[in-house]
Amino acid sequence: MQGIYVKLTVSVTLFLSLLGCHAGQPSVEPSDTAIPTSEVITLHGEWIIDTYEDVMLDPQTSGLKYANGYLYSLSDGSAHETQTRRLHQIDMQRAKITQKFGPTTFHPRVQESCFYSYLSNKPDYEALVPVPNIEASGDSGEKVNAWIFVTEDASRSEPLSAACQSKYAQTGSTLFPTLVVRLEAGDTGLVVTHARPVQFPTKLSLNDKQFVEVGDFPNDGIEGLALKRDGTLLLGLEKDSEGQPRVFELEMDSEFWSSSDFGIARDSGLLLPQFESGNHPINGIDVYYPSAESDGYLFAAARNDNELWIVDLAKRKATQRIKLAFTAPSLGGALETGEACATSYVMNNASIEGLAVVDQEVWMVNDPWKVNYMKNVVCPSDESRYKLMAPLLFKVDITAIMP
C-alpha cells in the first residue's frame, strides 16, 4: 500500500535474543515481568478515507479485526452520531471504507432483556472479534457474518431497573455490568442477537469483605478482545484497582449464548508488565500463532506508552515491550516560517486503539484522543484533518520482530 510501510530499526538478531528463544524458562523477577527494548520502530500511517471520499469524521475507532479479506472496525460511544452503532469495512490496501453496516437493530430477545435501553441509545462499543471458528459450519473459508464486541462506559445511561440491578449486582467491577454482545451482519444491516453480562473475580480483604479486584472504573474497562485457537475469549482491561493492565479469559462454548446469567471471567495469568505509577493501558489485542504447534503470542497495543507488547501465551517467556513511533502524512504547503512542510511528521499523540493480526502483519488503528489530538498539528494545512478527529491505519511486518 502506498504510504504504509515500516522503517525497521531493530534487527531480527536482537529480537531473537530478547524473546528468549533458548530452551527453558527465562529468569524473571516478580516485579519485572517485561523486557523493554531501547530501539524504536517507526510506523508510517495513512489517513482512512470514508465512503464520501474524505477522511473519516470522528469515528473514535475502537475495534479492529480481519475477516472476509477486509479489516473491520467499530466506533465507541463518543463518536459522531453518523458513526456510532456501525461496523465499518476497510479495504486495507487503499485504507478506505468500502461498506458500512448498521446502525444496529435488535433481536426480540435483546429488546426484552435488562440491557436494551442501554444498547439502543448511545452505548460504548469496544473491541471486536469475528467468530467463525466457534459458530460457522462447513469449511474454514466460509464468510464471517457473526461478531462479538464488548461494552465499557455506561455511566451516562439510565440505571437498570430494580429487578435487573438485583439480578446483576455482583459484577466484580462497575455498577452497570460489562456486556459481551453478539452481532450478525447482513447485506447492510447489523443485528444485535445476544448480550450477556460478565462477572469478574473478587478477593477477600483482611476484614473478610469482598474486594473488587478489577476496580470500579467505568471508562477504564475492557478495551481489547481476542479469540484464542481453542475458542477462549481474551479480554484486555485498561487498569485494575491497583492501576495495572490485566487480561482475563472467558470460556465460550456452543451453549454460551443460551444463558442470560453472568459469564464468569478468570484471570489469564499472563506475564504482563507491572508498573509502580502512571497509566499504562492496553487497548487493542490479537493473537498470533507462528505455527500449528506453537502455543502462540498475544500482541497488545499499549496506548499511552506507544508500545507493542508481545506476550507469551504459554507463560514461559517475559513480555517484550517494543517501542513504536507513528507518523502521519502531511498535505504539504508552508510552515508559518515560510519553510516548506515535510511530507510527514511524527505524531505527538497517536493513541492506538485497535489491533489485528493478518497473516504476517500487525495492523493498528488509532482512536483520536480529543484533548490531545491537535498537538499533532505541525503543518497548518493538516489542521482540518485533526479537527475532524480523523484516524490513520498503520502496519508492521511480524517477520521483522519475531523469530
mmCIF file with all atom_site columns, N, CA and C in Angstrom, residues 89-132:
data_model
loop_
_atom_site.group_PDB
_atom_site.id
_atom_site.type_symbol
_atom_site.label_atom_id
_atom_site.label_alt_id
_atom_site.label_comp_id
_atom_site.label_asym_id
_atom_site.label_entity_id
_atom_site.label_seq_id
_atom_site.pdbx_PDB_ins_code
_atom_site.Cartn_x
_atom_site.Cartn_y
_atom_site.Cartn_z
_atom_site.occupancy
_atom_site.B_iso_or_equiv
_atom_site.pdbx_formal_charge
_atom_site.auth_seq_id
_atom_site.auth_comp_id
_atom_site.auth_asym_id
_atom_site.auth_atom_id
_atom_site.pdbx_PDB_model_num
ATOM 1   N N  . GLN A 1 89  ? -16.288 -1.583  7.194  1.00 0.00 ? 89  GLN A N  1
ATOM 2   C CA . GLN A 1 89  ? -15.455 -2.495  6.408  1.00 0.00 ? 89  GLN A CA 1
ATOM 3   C C  . GLN A 1 89  ? -14.371 -1.685  5.699  1.00 0.00 ? 89  GLN A C  1
ATOM 4   N N  . ILE A 1 90  ? -13.109 -2.087  5.898  1.00 0.00 ? 90  ILE A N  1
ATOM 5   C CA . ILE A 1 90  ? -11.968 -1.308  5.408  1.00 0.00 ? 90  ILE A CA 1
ATOM 6   C C  . ILE A 1 90  ? -11.161 -2.111  4.397  1.00 0.00 ? 90  ILE A C  1
ATOM 7   N N  . ASP A 1 91  ? -10.981 -1.564  3.213  1.00 0.00 ? 91  ASP A N  1
ATOM 8   C CA . ASP A 1 91  ? -10.038 -2.109  2.235  1.00 0.00 ? 91  ASP A CA 1
ATOM 9   C C  . ASP A 1 91  ? -8.655  -1.675  2.691  1.00 0.00 ? 91  ASP A C  1
ATOM 10  N N  . MET A 1 92  ? -7.881  -2.610  3.228  1.00 0.00 ? 92  MET A N  1
ATOM 11  C CA . MET A 1 92  ? -6.612  -2.232  3.837  1.00 0.00 ? 92  MET A CA 1
ATOM 12  C C  . MET A 1 92  ? -5.553  -1.866  2.807  1.00 0.00 ? 92  MET A C  1
ATOM 13  N N  . GLN A 1 93  ? -5.718  -2.290  1.555  1.00 0.00 ? 93  GLN A N  1
ATOM 14  C CA . GLN A 1 93  ? -4.754  -1.909  0.535  1.00 0.00 ? 93  GLN A CA 1
ATOM 15  C C  . GLN A 1 93  ? -4.910  -0.451  0.121  1.00 0.00 ? 93  GLN A C  1
ATOM 16  N N  . ARG A 1 94  ? -6.095  0.113   0.347  1.00 0.00 ? 94  ARG A N  1
ATOM 17  C CA . ARG A 1 94  ? -6.342  1.517   -0.007 1.00 0.00 ? 94  ARG A CA 1
ATOM 18  C C  . ARG A 1 94  ? -6.647  2.384   1.214  1.00 0.00 ? 94  ARG A C  1
ATOM 19  N N  . ALA A 1 95  ? -6.701  1.780   2.392  1.00 0.00 ? 95  ALA A N  1
ATOM 20  C CA . ALA A 1 95  ? -7.101  2.500   3.612  1.00 0.00 ? 95  ALA A CA 1
ATOM 21  C C  . ALA A 1 95  ? -8.413  3.232   3.382  1.00 0.00 ? 95  ALA A C  1
ATOM 22  N N  . LYS A 1 96  ? -9.405  2.504   2.891  1.00 0.00 ? 96  LYS A N  1
ATOM 23  C CA . LYS A 1 96  ? -10.675 3.123   2.505  1.00 0.00 ? 96  LYS A CA 1
ATOM 24  C C  . LYS A 1 96  ? -11.858 2.311   3.025  1.00 0.00 ? 96  LYS A C  1
ATOM 25  N N  . ILE A 1 97  ? -12.861 3.008   3.562  1.00 0.00 ? 97  ILE A N  1
ATOM 26  C CA . ILE A 1 97  ? -14.107 2.366   3.970  1.00 0.00 ? 97  ILE A CA 1
ATOM 27  C C  . ILE A 1 97  ? -14.886 1.995   2.713  1.00 0.00 ? 97  ILE A C  1
ATOM 28  N N  . THR A 1 98  ? -15.176 0.718   2.551  1.00 0.00 ? 98  THR A N  1
ATOM 29  C CA . THR A 1 98  ? -15.904 0.268   1.361  1.00 0.00 ? 98  THR A CA 1
ATOM 30  C C  . THR A 1 98  ? -17.364 -0.044  1.649  1.00 0.00 ? 98  THR A C  1
ATOM 31  N N  . GLN A 1 99  ? -17.703 -0.246  2.929  1.00 0.00 ? 99  GLN A N  1
ATOM 32  C CA . GLN A 1 99  ? -19.091 -0.529  3.276  1.00 0.00 ? 99  GLN A CA 1
ATOM 33  C C  . GLN A 1 99  ? -19.303 -0.253  4.757  1.00 0.00 ? 99  GLN A C  1
ATOM 34  N N  . LYS A 1 100 ? -20.508 0.202   5.086  1.00 0.00 ? 100 LYS A N  1
ATOM 35  C CA . LYS A 1 100 ? -20.895 0.386   6.479  1.00 0.00 ? 100 LYS A CA 1
ATOM 36  C C  . LYS A 1 100 ? -22.129 -0.458  6.767  1.00 0.00 ? 100 LYS A C  1
ATOM 37  N N  . PHE A 1 101 ? -22.103 -1.153  7.896  1.00 0.00 ? 101 PHE A N  1
ATOM 38  C CA . PHE A 1 101 ? -23.236 -1.957  8.338  1.00 0.00 ? 101 PHE A CA 1
ATOM 39  C C  . PHE A 1 101 ? -23.860 -1.265  9.547  1.00 0.00 ? 101 PHE A C  1
ATOM 40  N N  . GLY A 1 102 ? -25.180 -1.132  9.534  1.00 0.00 ? 102 GLY A N  1
ATOM 41  C CA . GLY A 1 102 ? -25.849 -0.533  10.671 1.00 0.00 ? 102 GLY A CA 1
ATOM 42  C C  . GLY A 1 102 ? -26.494 0.788   10.319 1.00 0.00 ? 102 GLY A C  1
ATOM 43  N N  . PRO A 1 103 ? -27.023 1.503   11.325 1.00 0.00 ? 103 PRO A N  1
ATOM 44  C CA . PRO A 1 103 ? -26.848 1.243   12.758 1.00 0.00 ? 103 PRO A CA 1
ATOM 45  C C  . PRO A 1 103 ? -27.550 -0.033  13.212 1.00 0.00 ? 103 PRO A C  1
ATOM 46  N N  . THR A 1 104 ? -27.168 -0.507  14.385 1.00 0.00 ? 104 THR A N  1
ATOM 47  C CA . THR A 1 104 ? -27.653 -1.782  14.879 1.00 0.00 ? 104 THR A CA 1
ATOM 48  C C  . THR A 1 104 ? -29.151 -1.756  15.163 1.00 0.00 ? 104 THR A C  1
ATOM 49  N N  . THR A 1 105 ? -29.785 -2.886  14.837 1.00 0.00 ? 105 THR A N  1
ATOM 50  C CA . THR A 1 105 ? -31.148 -3.169  15.281 1.00 0.00 ? 105 THR A CA 1
ATOM 51  C C  . THR A 1 105 ? -31.058 -4.330  16.273 1.00 0.00 ? 105 THR A C  1
ATOM 52  N N  . PHE A 1 106 ? -32.208 -4.769  16.799 1.00 0.00 ? 106 PHE A N  1
ATOM 53  C CA . PHE A 1 106 ? -32.145 -5.696  17.928 1.00 0.00 ? 106 PHE A CA 1
ATOM 54  C C  . PHE A 1 106 ? -33.133 -6.849  17.779 1.00 0.00 ? 106 PHE A C  1
ATOM 55  N N  . HIS A 1 107 ? -32.630 -8.033  18.078 1.00 0.00 ? 107 HIS A N  1
ATOM 56  C CA . HIS A 1 107 ? -33.474 -9.221  18.125 1.00 0.00 ? 107 HIS A CA 1
ATOM 57  C C  . HIS A 1 107 ? -34.458 -9.072  19.293 1.00 0.00 ? 107 HIS A C  1
ATOM 58  N N  . PRO A 1 108 ? -35.660 -9.615  19.182 1.00 0.00 ? 108 PRO A N  1
ATOM 59  C CA . PRO A 1 108 ? -36.636 -9.504  20.278 1.00 0.00 ? 108 PRO A CA 1
ATOM 60  C C  . PRO A 1 108 ? -36.092 -9.950  21.629 1.00 0.00 ? 108 PRO A C  1
ATOM 61  N N  . ARG A 1 109 ? -35.229 -10.982 21.656 1.00 0.00 ? 109 ARG A N  1
ATOM 62  C CA . ARG A 1 109 ? -34.719 -11.442 22.955 1.00 0.00 ? 109 ARG A CA 1
ATOM 63  C C  . ARG A 1 109 ? -33.891 -10.353 23.628 1.00 0.00 ? 109 ARG A C  1
ATOM 64  N N  . VAL A 1 110 ? -33.183 -9.529  22.836 1.00 0.00 ? 110 VAL A N  1
ATOM 65  C CA . VAL A 1 110 ? -32.400 -8.432  23.398 1.00 0.00 ? 110 VAL A CA 1
ATOM 66  C C  . VAL A 1 110 ? -33.321 -7.284  23.815 1.00 0.00 ? 110 VAL A C  1
ATOM 67  N N  . GLN A 1 111 ? -34.364 -7.047  23.031 1.00 0.00 ? 111 GLN A N  1
ATOM 68  C CA . GLN A 1 111 ? -35.324 -5.999  23.373 1.00 0.00 ? 111 GLN A CA 1
ATOM 69  C C  . GLN A 1 111 ? -36.018 -6.290  24.703 1.00 0.00 ? 111 GLN A C  1
ATOM 70  N N  . GLU A 1 112 ? -36.147 -7.559  25.046 1.00 0.00 ? 112 GLU A N  1
ATOM 71  C CA . GLU A 1 112 ? -36.811 -7.948  26.284 1.00 0.00 ? 112 GLU A CA 1
ATOM 72  C C  . GLU A 1 112 ? -35.835 -8.107  27.449 1.00 0.00 ? 112 GLU A C  1
ATOM 73  N N  . SER A 1 113 ? -34.547 -7.855  27.207 1.00 0.00 ? 113 SER A N  1
ATOM 74  C CA . SER A 1 113 ? -33.541 -8.057  28.242 1.00 0.00 ? 113 SER A CA 1
ATOM 75  C C  . SER A 1 113 ? -33.363 -6.808  29.096 1.00 0.00 ? 113 SER A C  1
ATOM 76  N N  . CYS A 1 114 ? -32.564 -6.939  30.134 1.00 0.00 ? 114 CYS A N  1
ATOM 77  C CA . CYS A 1 114 ? -32.275 -5.814  31.021 1.00 0.00 ? 114 CYS A CA 1
ATOM 78  C C  . CYS A 1 114 ? -31.428 -4.735  30.345 1.00 0.00 ? 114 CYS A C  1
ATOM 79  N N  . PHE A 1 115 ? -30.816 -5.056  29.211 1.00 0.00 ? 115 PHE A N  1
ATOM 80  C CA . PHE A 1 115 ? -29.794 -4.176  28.659 1.00 0.00 ? 115 PHE A CA 1
ATOM 81  C C  . PHE A 1 115 ? -30.221 -3.441  27.388 1.00 0.00 ? 115 PHE A C  1
ATOM 82  N N  . TYR A 1 116 ? -31.481 -3.593  27.002 1.00 0.00 ? 116 TYR A N  1
ATOM 83  C CA . TYR A 1 116 ? -31.926 -2.993  25.737 1.00 0.00 ? 116 TYR A CA 1
ATOM 84  C C  . TYR A 1 116 ? -31.846 -1.473  25.756 1.00 0.00 ? 116 TYR A C  1
ATOM 85  N N  . SER A 1 117 ? -32.278 -0.856  26.849 1.00 0.00 ? 117 SER A N  1
ATOM 86  C CA . SER A 1 117 ? -32.279 0.602   26.911 1.00 0.00 ? 117 SER A CA 1
ATOM 87  C C  . SER A 1 117 ? -30.879 1.153   26.673 1.00 0.00 ? 117 SER A C  1
ATOM 88  N N  . TYR A 1 118 ? -29.898 0.548   27.295 1.00 0.00 ? 118 TYR A N  1
ATOM 89  C CA . TYR A 1 118 ? -28.508 0.985   27.125 1.00 0.00 ? 118 TYR A CA 1
ATOM 90  C C  . TYR A 1 118 ? -28.023 0.749   25.698 1.00 0.00 ? 118 TYR A C  1
ATOM 91  N N  . LEU A 1 119 ? -28.233 -0.440  25.179 1.00 0.00 ? 119 LEU A N  1
ATOM 92  C CA . LEU A 1 119 ? -27.701 -0.801  23.872 1.00 0.00 ? 119 LEU A CA 1
ATOM 93  C C  . LEU A 1 119 ? -28.385 -0.055  22.733 1.00 0.00 ? 119 LEU A C  1
ATOM 94  N N  . SER A 1 120 ? -29.618 0.397   22.933 1.00 0.00 ? 120 SER A N  1
ATOM 95  C CA . SER A 1 120 ? -30.363 1.044   21.857 1.00 0.00 ? 120 SER A CA 1
ATOM 96  C C  . SER A 1 120 ? -30.163 2.551   21.813 1.00 0.00 ? 120 SER A C  1
ATOM 97  N N  . ASN A 1 121 ? -29.481 3.123   22.780 1.00 0.00 ? 121 ASN A N  1
ATOM 98  C CA . ASN A 1 121 ? -29.254 4.567   22.779 1.00 0.00 ? 121 ASN A CA 1
ATOM 99  C C  . ASN A 1 121 ? -27.868 4.880   22.231 1.00 0.00 ? 121 ASN A C  1
ATOM 100 N N  . LYS A 1 122 ? -26.924 5.252   23.082 1.00 0.00 ? 122 LYS A N  1
ATOM 101 C CA . LYS A 1 122 ? -25.568 5.520   22.600 1.00 0.00 ? 122 LYS A CA 1
ATOM 102 C C  . LYS A 1 122 ? -24.576 4.693   23.417 1.00 0.00 ? 122 LYS A C  1
ATOM 103 N N  . PRO A 1 123 ? -24.581 3.387   23.206 1.00 0.00 ? 123 PRO A N  1
ATOM 104 C CA . PRO A 1 123 ? -23.721 2.505   24.000 1.00 0.00 ? 123 PRO A CA 1
ATOM 105 C C  . PRO A 1 123 ? -22.250 2.676   23.613 1.00 0.00 ? 123 PRO A C  1
ATOM 106 N N  . ASP A 1 124 ? -21.402 2.281   24.530 1.00 0.00 ? 124 ASP A N  1
ATOM 107 C CA . ASP A 1 124 ? -19.961 2.406   24.321 1.00 0.00 ? 124 ASP A CA 1
ATOM 108 C C  . ASP A 1 124 ? -19.420 1.085   23.783 1.00 0.00 ? 124 ASP A C  1
ATOM 109 N N  . TYR A 1 125 ? -19.488 0.919   22.460 1.00 0.00 ? 125 TYR A N  1
ATOM 110 C CA . TYR A 1 125 ? -18.952 -0.292  21.825 1.00 0.00 ? 125 TYR A CA 1
ATOM 111 C C  . TYR A 1 125 ? -17.427 -0.267  21.908 1.00 0.00 ? 125 TYR A C  1
ATOM 112 N N  . GLU A 1 126 ? -16.849 -1.387  22.299 1.00 0.00 ? 126 GLU A N  1
ATOM 113 C CA . GLU A 1 126 ? -15.389 -1.500  22.359 1.00 0.00 ? 126 GLU A CA 1
ATOM 114 C C  . GLU A 1 126 ? -14.962 -2.851  21.788 1.00 0.00 ? 126 GLU A C  1
ATOM 115 N N  . ALA A 1 127 ? -13.790 -2.837  21.148 1.00 0.00 ? 127 ALA A N  1
ATOM 116 C CA . ALA A 1 127 ? -13.131 -4.058  20.680 1.00 0.00 ? 127 ALA A CA 1
ATOM 117 C C  . ALA A 1 127 ? -14.001 -4.825  19.687 1.00 0.00 ? 127 ALA A C  1
ATOM 118 N N  . LEU A 1 128 ? -13.455 -5.894  19.132 1.00 0.00 ? 128 LEU A N  1
ATOM 119 C CA . LEU A 1 128 ? -14.159 -6.638  18.093 1.00 0.00 ? 128 LEU A CA 1
ATOM 120 C C  . LEU A 1 128 ? -13.442 -7.951  17.828 1.00 0.00 ? 128 LEU A C  1
ATOM 121 N N  . VAL A 1 129 ? -14.217 -9.024  17.639 1.00 0.00 ? 129 VAL A N  1
ATOM 122 C CA . VAL A 1 129 ? -13.666 -10.284 17.134 1.00 0.00 ? 129 VAL A CA 1
ATOM 123 C C  . VAL A 1 129 ? -14.676 -10.950 16.215 1.00 0.00 ? 129 VAL A C  1
ATOM 124 N N  . PRO A 1 130 ? -14.209 -11.495 15.092 1.00 0.00 ? 130 PRO A N  1
ATOM 125 C CA . PRO A 1 130 ? -15.074 -12.352 14.281 1.00 0.00 ? 130 PRO A CA 1
ATOM 126 C C  . PRO A 1 130 ? -15.123 -13.732 14.925 1.00 0.00 ? 130 PRO A C  1
ATOM 127 N N  . VAL A 1 131 ? -16.210 -14.472 14.719 1.00 0.00 ? 131 VAL A N  1
ATOM 128 C CA . VAL A 1 131 ? -16.354 -15.748 15.414 1.00 0.00 ? 131 VAL A CA 1
ATOM 129 C C  . VAL A 1 131 ? -16.646 -16.919 14.476 1.00 0.00 ? 131 VAL A C  1
ATOM 130 N N  . PRO A 1 132 ? -15.903 -17.107 13.413 1.00 0.00 ? 132 PRO A N  1
ATOM 131 C CA . PRO A 1 132 ? -16.184 -18.234 12.523 1.00 0.00 ? 132 PRO A CA 1
ATOM 132 C C  . PRO A 1 132 ? -15.814 -19.581 13.118 1.00 0.00 ? 132 PRO A C  1
#
